[in-house]
Amino acid sequence: MEIGKRPWGSYYVLEDTNTYKVKRIEVNVDGRLSYQYHNKRAEVWTIVQGKALVTLNDKDYEYNAGEVVIIPLQAKHRIKNIGKEKLIFIEVQHGTYFGEDDIVRIEDDYNRSSED
């Protein structure tokens, strides 16, 4: 299982195929991912623990455990942990390519570029 450590938390690759990729993503309290989009994949997030603030194409929405977020191809998106415990969600990516270099960052709290 691939493990990725990030400033906001960590992720674990649960499955990686030619047609989809599945990750478990953990976001620390008050942590948030970069505001970004992808050119080659869409995503579905299932919140399994905690409370999330999701920005999708410049609009904010709150999600709780058991709720699902649909992120279309090229939609700008970000997730923030707004709860008092670790936020955990399962991300299912579907499309034609699943590399980390398909992240186009618009805004990032940690000053990372699209290549980081």
Short mmCIF file of C-alpha atoms in Angstrom, two decimals:
data_model
loop_
_atom_site.label_atom_id
_atom_site.label_comp_id
_atom_site.label_asym_id
_atom_site.label_seq_id
_atom_site.Cartn_x
_atom_site.Cartn_y
_atom_site.Cartn_z
CA MET A 1 0.00 0.00 0.00
CA GLU A 2 1.42 3.36 -1.05
CA ILE A 3 1.48 5.96 1.71
CA GLY A 4 1.81 9.68 1.04
CA LYS A 5 2.57 12.17 3.79
CA ARG A 6 1.45 15.73 3.19
CA PRO A 7 1.44 18.94 5.29
CA TRP A 8 -2.33 18.58 5.81
CA GLY A 9 -2.30 14.86 6.72
CA SER A 10 -1.78 11.66 4.73
CA TYR A 11 -3.21 9.31 2.14
CA TYR A 12 -3.11 5.59 1.48
CA VAL A 13 -3.59 4.05 -1.95
CA LEU A 14 -5.98 1.12 -1.47
CA GLU A 15 -6.24 0.09 -5.13
CA ASP A 16 -4.65 1.31 -8.36
CA THR A 17 -5.81 0.00 -11.76
CA ASN A 18 -5.84 1.22 -15.36
CA THR A 19 -9.41 2.54 -15.03
CA TYR A 20 -9.68 3.73 -11.40
CA LYS A 21 -7.73 4.46 -8.22
CA VAL A 22 -8.98 4.32 -4.62
CA LYS A 23 -7.43 6.28 -1.74
CA ARG A 24 -8.12 6.67 1.98
CA ILE A 25 -7.35 10.32 2.83
CA GLU A 26 -6.89 11.64 6.35
CA VAL A 27 -6.96 15.40 7.00
CA ASN A 28 -5.72 16.83 10.30
CA VAL A 29 -7.96 19.18 12.31
CA ASP A 30 -7.99 22.59 10.54
CA GLY A 31 -5.99 21.10 7.64
CA ARG A 32 -7.03 21.64 4.05
CA LEU A 33 -5.86 20.48 0.67
CA SER A 34 -4.95 22.82 -2.16
CA TYR A 35 -7.64 24.37 -4.35
CA GLN A 36 -7.09 22.37 -7.51
CA TYR A 37 -8.48 20.60 -10.56
CA HIS A 38 -7.56 17.65 -12.75
CA ASN A 39 -7.50 17.35 -16.55
CA LYS A 40 -7.63 13.56 -16.76
CA ARG A 41 -9.76 12.35 -13.86
CA ALA A 42 -12.96 12.96 -11.95
CA GLU A 43 -13.42 12.00 -8.31
CA VAL A 44 -16.05 10.79 -5.87
CA TRP A 45 -15.42 11.37 -2.16
CA THR A 46 -17.27 9.48 0.56
CA ILE A 47 -16.88 11.08 3.98
CA VAL A 48 -16.44 8.31 6.57
CA GLN A 49 -15.39 10.32 9.66
CA GLY A 50 -15.53 13.95 10.68
CA LYS A 51 -16.92 17.12 9.19
CA ALA A 52 -15.76 18.69 5.93
CA LEU A 53 -16.04 22.02 4.19
CA VAL A 54 -15.83 21.37 0.46
CA THR A 55 -15.28 24.17 -2.03
CA LEU A 56 -16.52 23.14 -5.46
CA ASN A 57 -16.21 25.68 -8.29
CA ASP A 58 -16.02 28.59 -5.81
CA LYS A 59 -19.06 27.53 -3.71
CA ASP A 60 -18.77 26.09 -0.17
CA TYR A 61 -20.72 23.08 1.10
CA GLU A 62 -20.60 21.22 4.42
CA TYR A 63 -20.50 17.42 4.51
CA ASN A 64 -20.70 14.89 7.34
CA ALA A 65 -19.90 11.20 7.67
CA GLY A 66 -21.96 9.11 5.26
CA GLU A 67 -22.30 11.85 2.65
CA VAL A 68 -20.84 11.79 -0.86
CA VAL A 69 -19.17 14.55 -2.91
CA ILE A 70 -19.14 14.31 -6.73
CA ILE A 71 -16.25 16.15 -8.40
CA PRO A 72 -16.56 16.29 -12.21
CA LEU A 73 -13.58 16.39 -14.54
CA GLN A 74 -11.85 19.81 -14.39
CA ALA A 75 -14.04 21.05 -11.52
CA LYS A 76 -12.11 23.23 -9.08
CA HIS A 77 -12.20 21.65 -5.63
CA ARG A 78 -10.77 21.65 -2.12
CA ILE A 79 -11.61 20.02 1.20
CA LYS A 80 -11.02 21.31 4.72
CA ASN A 81 -11.43 19.59 8.06
CA ILE A 82 -13.80 21.78 10.08
CA GLY A 83 -14.48 19.21 12.80
CA LYS A 84 -12.80 18.42 16.10
CA GLU A 85 -11.41 15.04 15.00
CA LYS A 86 -9.43 13.75 12.05
CA LEU A 87 -11.40 13.94 8.78
CA ILE A 88 -11.30 10.69 6.80
CA PHE A 89 -12.73 10.16 3.34
CA ILE A 90 -12.47 7.57 0.60
CA GLU A 91 -11.59 8.99 -2.80
CA VAL A 92 -12.45 7.05 -5.96
CA GLN A 93 -10.74 8.48 -9.03
CA HIS A 94 -12.01 7.55 -12.50
CA GLY A 95 -10.68 8.70 -15.84
CA THR A 96 -7.69 8.12 -18.10
CA TYR A 97 -4.73 8.95 -15.80
CA PHE A 98 -4.22 8.96 -12.03
CA GLY A 99 -0.71 10.34 -11.43
CA GLU A 100 -0.07 13.01 -8.83
CA ASP A 101 1.23 15.24 -11.67
CA ASP A 102 -2.39 15.71 -12.86
CA ILE A 103 -2.93 18.12 -9.96
CA VAL A 104 -3.24 21.72 -11.16
CA ARG A 105 -3.02 23.89 -8.05
CA ILE A 106 -4.87 27.21 -8.04
CA GLU A 107 -4.16 28.06 -4.39
CA ASP A 108 -2.11 26.22 -1.75
CA ASP A 109 -1.59 26.96 1.95
CA TYR A 110 1.86 25.33 1.81
CA ASN A 111 3.23 27.16 -1.25
CA ARG A 112 3.46 24.00 -3.35
CA SER A 113 3.44 24.23 -7.13
CA SER A 114 1.56 21.86 -9.43
CA GLU A 115 4.64 19.63 -9.56
CA ASP A 116 4.98 19.19 -5.74
#
